[in-house]
Short mmCIF file of C-alpha atoms (C1' of nucleotides) in Angstrom, two decimals:
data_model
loop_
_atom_site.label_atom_id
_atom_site.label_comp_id
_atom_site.label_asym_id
_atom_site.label_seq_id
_atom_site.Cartn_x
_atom_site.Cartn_y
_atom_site.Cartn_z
CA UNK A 22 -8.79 23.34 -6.06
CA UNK A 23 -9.59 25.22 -2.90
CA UNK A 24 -10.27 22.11 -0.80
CA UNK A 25 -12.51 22.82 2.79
CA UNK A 26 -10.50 23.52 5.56
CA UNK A 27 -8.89 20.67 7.39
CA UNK A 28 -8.48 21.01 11.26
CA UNK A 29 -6.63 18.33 13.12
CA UNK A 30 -8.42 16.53 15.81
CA UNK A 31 -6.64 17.79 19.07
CA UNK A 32 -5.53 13.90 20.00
CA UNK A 33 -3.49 14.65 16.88
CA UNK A 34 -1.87 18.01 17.57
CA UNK A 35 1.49 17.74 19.00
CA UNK A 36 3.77 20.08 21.26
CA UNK A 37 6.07 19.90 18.30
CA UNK A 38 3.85 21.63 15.81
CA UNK A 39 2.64 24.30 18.01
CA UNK A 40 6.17 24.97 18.71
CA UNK A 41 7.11 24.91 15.32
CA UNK A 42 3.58 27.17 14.30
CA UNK A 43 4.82 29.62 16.62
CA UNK A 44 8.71 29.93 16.81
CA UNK A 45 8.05 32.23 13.66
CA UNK A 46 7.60 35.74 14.88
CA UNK A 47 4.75 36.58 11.90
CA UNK A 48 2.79 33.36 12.71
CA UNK A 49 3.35 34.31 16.94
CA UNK A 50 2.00 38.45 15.94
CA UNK A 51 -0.87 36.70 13.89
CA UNK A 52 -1.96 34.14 17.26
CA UNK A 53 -1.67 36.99 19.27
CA UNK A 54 -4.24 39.52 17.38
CA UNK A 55 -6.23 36.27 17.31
CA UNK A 56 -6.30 35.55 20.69
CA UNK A 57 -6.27 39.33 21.91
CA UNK A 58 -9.77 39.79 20.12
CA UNK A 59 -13.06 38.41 21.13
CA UNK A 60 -14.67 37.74 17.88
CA UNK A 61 -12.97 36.16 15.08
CA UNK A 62 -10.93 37.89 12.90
CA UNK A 63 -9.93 37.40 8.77
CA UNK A 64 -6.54 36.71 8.00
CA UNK A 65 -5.70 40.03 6.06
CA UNK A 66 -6.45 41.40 9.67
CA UNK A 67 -4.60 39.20 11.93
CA UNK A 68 -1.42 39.18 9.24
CA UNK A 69 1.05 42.07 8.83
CA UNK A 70 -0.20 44.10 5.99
CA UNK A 71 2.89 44.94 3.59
CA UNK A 72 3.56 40.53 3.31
CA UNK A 73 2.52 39.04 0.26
CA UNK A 74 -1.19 37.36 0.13
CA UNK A 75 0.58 33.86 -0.07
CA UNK A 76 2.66 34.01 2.43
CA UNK A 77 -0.21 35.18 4.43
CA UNK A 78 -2.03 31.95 3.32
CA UNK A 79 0.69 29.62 3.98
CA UNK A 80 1.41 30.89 7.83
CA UNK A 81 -2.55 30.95 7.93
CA UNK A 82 -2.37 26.74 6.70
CA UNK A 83 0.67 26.02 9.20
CA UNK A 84 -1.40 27.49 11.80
CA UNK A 85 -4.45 25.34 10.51
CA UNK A 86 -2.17 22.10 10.30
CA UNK A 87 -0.99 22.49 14.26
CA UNK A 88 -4.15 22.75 15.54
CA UNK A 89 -3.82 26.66 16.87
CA UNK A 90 -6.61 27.98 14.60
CA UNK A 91 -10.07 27.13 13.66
CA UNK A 92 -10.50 28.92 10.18
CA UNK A 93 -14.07 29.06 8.36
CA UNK A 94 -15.31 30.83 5.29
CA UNK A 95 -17.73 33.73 5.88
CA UNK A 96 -19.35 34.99 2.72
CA UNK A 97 -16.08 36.66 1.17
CA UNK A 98 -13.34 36.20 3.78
CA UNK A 99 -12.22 33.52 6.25
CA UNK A 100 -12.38 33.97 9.79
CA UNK A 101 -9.99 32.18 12.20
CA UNK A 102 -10.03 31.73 16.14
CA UNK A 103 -7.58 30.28 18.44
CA UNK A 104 -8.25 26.89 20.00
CA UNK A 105 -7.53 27.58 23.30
CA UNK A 106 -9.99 25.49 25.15
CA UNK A 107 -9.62 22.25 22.92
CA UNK A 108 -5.13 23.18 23.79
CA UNK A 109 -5.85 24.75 27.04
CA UNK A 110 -7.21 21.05 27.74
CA UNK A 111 -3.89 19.04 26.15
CA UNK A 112 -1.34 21.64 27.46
CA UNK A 113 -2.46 23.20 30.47
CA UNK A 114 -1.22 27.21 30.22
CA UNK A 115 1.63 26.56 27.66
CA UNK A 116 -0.21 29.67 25.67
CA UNK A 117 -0.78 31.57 27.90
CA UNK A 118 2.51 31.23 29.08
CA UNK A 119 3.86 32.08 25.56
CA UNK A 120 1.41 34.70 25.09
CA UNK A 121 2.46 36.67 28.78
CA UNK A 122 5.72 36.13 27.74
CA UNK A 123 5.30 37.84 24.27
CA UNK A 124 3.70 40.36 26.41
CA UNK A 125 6.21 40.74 28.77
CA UNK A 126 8.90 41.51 25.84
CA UNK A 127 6.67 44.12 24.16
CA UNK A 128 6.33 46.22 27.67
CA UNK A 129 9.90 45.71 28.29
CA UNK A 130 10.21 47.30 24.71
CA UNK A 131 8.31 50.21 25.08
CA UNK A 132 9.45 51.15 28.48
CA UNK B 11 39.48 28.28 14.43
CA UNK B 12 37.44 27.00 17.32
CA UNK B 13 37.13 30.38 19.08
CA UNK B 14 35.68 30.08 22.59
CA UNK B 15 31.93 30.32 23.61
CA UNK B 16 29.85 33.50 23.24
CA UNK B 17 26.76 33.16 25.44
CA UNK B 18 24.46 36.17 24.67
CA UNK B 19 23.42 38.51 28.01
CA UNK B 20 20.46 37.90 29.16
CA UNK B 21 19.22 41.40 27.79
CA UNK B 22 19.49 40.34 23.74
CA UNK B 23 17.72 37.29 24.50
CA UNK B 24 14.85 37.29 22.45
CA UNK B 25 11.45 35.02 23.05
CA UNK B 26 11.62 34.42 18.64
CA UNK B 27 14.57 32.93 19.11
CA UNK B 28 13.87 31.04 22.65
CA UNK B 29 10.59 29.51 20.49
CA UNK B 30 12.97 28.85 17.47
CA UNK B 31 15.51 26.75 19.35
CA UNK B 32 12.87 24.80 21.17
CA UNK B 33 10.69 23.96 17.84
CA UNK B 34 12.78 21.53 16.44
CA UNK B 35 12.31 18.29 18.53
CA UNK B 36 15.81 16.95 18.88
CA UNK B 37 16.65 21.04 20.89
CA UNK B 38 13.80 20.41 22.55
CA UNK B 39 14.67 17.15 24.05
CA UNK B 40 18.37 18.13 24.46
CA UNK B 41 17.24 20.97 26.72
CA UNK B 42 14.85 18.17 28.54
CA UNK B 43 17.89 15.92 29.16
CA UNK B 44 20.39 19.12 30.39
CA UNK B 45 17.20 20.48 32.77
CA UNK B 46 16.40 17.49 34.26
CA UNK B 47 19.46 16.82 35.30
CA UNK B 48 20.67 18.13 38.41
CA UNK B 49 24.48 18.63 36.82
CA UNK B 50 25.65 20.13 33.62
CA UNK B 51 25.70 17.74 31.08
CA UNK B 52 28.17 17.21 28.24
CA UNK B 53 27.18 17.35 24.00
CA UNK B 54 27.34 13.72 23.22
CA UNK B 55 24.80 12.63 26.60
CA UNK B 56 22.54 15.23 25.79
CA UNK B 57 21.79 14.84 21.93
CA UNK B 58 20.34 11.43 20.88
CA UNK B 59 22.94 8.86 19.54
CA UNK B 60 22.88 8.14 16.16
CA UNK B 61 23.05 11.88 14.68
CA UNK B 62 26.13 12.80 13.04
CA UNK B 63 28.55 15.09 15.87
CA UNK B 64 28.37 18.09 13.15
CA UNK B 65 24.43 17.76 13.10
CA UNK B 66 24.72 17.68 17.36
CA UNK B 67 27.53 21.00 17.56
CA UNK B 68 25.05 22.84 15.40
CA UNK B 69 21.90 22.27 17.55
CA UNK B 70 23.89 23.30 20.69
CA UNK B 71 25.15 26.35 18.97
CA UNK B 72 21.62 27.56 17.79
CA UNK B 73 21.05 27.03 21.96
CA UNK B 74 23.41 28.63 22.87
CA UNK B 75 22.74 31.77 20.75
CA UNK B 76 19.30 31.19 22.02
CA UNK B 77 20.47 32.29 25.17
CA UNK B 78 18.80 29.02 26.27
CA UNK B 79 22.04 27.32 27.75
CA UNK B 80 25.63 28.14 29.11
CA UNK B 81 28.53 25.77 27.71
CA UNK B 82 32.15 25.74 29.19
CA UNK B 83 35.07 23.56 28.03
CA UNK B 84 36.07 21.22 31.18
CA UNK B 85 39.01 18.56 29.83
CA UNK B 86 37.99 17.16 26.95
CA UNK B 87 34.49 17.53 26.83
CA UNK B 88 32.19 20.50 26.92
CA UNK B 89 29.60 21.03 29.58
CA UNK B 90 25.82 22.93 29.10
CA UNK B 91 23.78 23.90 31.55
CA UNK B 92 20.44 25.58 31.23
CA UNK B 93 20.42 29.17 31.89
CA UNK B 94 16.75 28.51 33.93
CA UNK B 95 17.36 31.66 36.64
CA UNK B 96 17.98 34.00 34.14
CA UNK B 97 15.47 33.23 31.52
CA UNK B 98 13.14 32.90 34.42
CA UNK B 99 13.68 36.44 35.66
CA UNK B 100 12.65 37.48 32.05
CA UNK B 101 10.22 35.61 30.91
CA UNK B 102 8.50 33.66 34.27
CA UNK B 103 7.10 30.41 33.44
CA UNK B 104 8.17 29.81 30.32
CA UNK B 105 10.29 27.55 29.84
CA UNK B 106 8.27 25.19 32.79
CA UNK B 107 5.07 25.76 30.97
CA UNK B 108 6.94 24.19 27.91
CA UNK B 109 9.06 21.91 29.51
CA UNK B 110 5.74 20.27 31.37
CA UNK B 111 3.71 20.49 28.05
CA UNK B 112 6.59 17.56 26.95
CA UNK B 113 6.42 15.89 29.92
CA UNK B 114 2.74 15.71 29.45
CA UNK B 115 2.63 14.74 25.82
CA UNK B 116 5.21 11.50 26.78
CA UNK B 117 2.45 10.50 29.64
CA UNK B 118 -0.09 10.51 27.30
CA UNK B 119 1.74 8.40 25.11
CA UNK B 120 2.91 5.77 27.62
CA UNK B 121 -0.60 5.01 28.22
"C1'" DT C 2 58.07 14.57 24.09
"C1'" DT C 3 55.53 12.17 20.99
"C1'" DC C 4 51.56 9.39 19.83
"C1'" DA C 5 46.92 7.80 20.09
"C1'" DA C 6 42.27 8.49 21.65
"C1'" DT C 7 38.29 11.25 22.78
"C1'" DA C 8 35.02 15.16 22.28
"C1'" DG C 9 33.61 18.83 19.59
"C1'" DT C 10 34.00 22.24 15.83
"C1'" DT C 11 34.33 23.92 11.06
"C1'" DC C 12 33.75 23.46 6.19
"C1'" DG C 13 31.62 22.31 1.77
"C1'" DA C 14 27.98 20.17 -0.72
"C1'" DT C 15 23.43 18.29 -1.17
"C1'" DA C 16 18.59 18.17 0.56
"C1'" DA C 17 14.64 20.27 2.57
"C1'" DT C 18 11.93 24.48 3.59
"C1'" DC C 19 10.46 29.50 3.08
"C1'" DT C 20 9.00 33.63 0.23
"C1'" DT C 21 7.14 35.58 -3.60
"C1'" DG C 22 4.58 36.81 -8.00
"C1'" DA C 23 1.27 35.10 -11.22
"C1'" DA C 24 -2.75 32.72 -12.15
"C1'" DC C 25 -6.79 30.88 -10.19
"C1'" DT C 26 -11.26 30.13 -7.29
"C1'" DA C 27 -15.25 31.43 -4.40
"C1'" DA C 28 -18.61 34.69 -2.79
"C1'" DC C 29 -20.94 38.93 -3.21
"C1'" DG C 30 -23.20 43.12 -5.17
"C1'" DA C 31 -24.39 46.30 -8.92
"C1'" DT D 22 -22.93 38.92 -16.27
"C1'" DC D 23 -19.21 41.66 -14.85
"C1'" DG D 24 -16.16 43.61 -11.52
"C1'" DT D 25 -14.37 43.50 -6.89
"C1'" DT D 26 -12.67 41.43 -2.75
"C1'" DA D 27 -10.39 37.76 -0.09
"C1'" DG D 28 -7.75 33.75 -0.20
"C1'" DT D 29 -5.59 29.67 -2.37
"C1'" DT D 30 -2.48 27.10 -5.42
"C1'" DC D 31 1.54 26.62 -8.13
"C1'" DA D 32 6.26 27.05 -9.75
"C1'" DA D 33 10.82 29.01 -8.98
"C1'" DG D 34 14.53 31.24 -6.72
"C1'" DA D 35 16.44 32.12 -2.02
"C1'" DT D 36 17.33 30.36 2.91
"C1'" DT D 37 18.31 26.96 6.02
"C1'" DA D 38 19.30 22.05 7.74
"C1'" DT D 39 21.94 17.60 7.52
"C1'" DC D 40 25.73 15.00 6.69
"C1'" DG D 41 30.63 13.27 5.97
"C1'" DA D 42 35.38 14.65 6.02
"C1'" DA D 43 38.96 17.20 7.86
"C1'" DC D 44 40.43 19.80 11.71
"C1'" DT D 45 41.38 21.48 16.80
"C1'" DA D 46 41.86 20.89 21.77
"C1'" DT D 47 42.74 18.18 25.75
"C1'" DT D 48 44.22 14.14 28.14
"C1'" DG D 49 46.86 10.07 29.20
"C1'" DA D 50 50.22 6.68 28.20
"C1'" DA D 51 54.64 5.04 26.20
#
DNA sequence: TTCAATAGTTCGATAATCTTGAACTAACGA
DNA sequence: TCGTTAGTTCAAGATTATCGAACTATTGAA
């Protein structure tokens, strides 16, 4: 079928579904390599490479469906970006806040 | 068996599982009720009404693994409050950057 | 002490959700 | 037109959530 994308209108995106998008640790890596980069990035980048392709495509769509990402189809692949001024606007520093705190966990980590 | 309460240091706390606790909506607006209240808060006044006690004792255990809140036995009931200073000394602004984001999303609706 | 009531917990079974491989589509280049 | 690359869709088995029923722990009253 391979319908176009379909991105929520942010009215419609809820707290619950970015939540939900997120509280998985592949779909929180993927947002992160996202939102790290400045151009967008294809989803065989931004996933974890060993996953299958479908589970790749389903995190990508639950993503999609919460309003994080922004995905559009660029000759062969499909490039995504992070919605942060269009959330940033709804829910004032709740990624950033989730992001710094992701950040936070990976210095602790290393250290 | 009821074997008492096992409250994870604050060290194994992880922010996958803080995000998976507060993705479903019925955790999330438990751990509204306990933090804005000023005194811990027993299971049944904290979880909405109608759900079944099982459903309730299973949220407040995936909290509670969460690291998210601290329950004690006191008579008959059990009491939870949120571990806030804790989870604030490792991740900062967290939990108020989510906790806000709700309080936000229920303005825009009353209106 | 014993009995009843209250507040949660545990258990077992059904219902919903995730992960994956296989087959498919869409775009590009030789 | 054919082959390759990048994702999507679908169907099925594997996890995970929800509920009712039975149980435990504590209190207070007879």
């Amino acid at each position: 079928m391979q319908r176009p994308f379909v991105h929520p209108p942010i009215e419609t995106v809820t707290l619950e579904g970015i939540l939900y998008a997120l509280a998985d640790p592949v779909r929180l890596e993927i947002i992160r390599r996202i939102g790290a980069g400045t151009c967008a990035m294809n989803c065989s980048a931004a996933a974890p490479e060993k996953m299958a392709k479908s589970t790749q495509s389903h995190h990508f769509q639950i993503l999609r469906e919460a309003g994080l990402i922004r995905s559009e189809r660029r000759g062969v692949e499909v490039i995504n970006q992070l919605r942060c001024d269009e959330i940033g606007q709804k829910f004032p520093g709740l990624i950033p806040a989730i992001l710094k705190a992701a950040d936070e966990r990976d210095a602790c980590r290393s250290t």
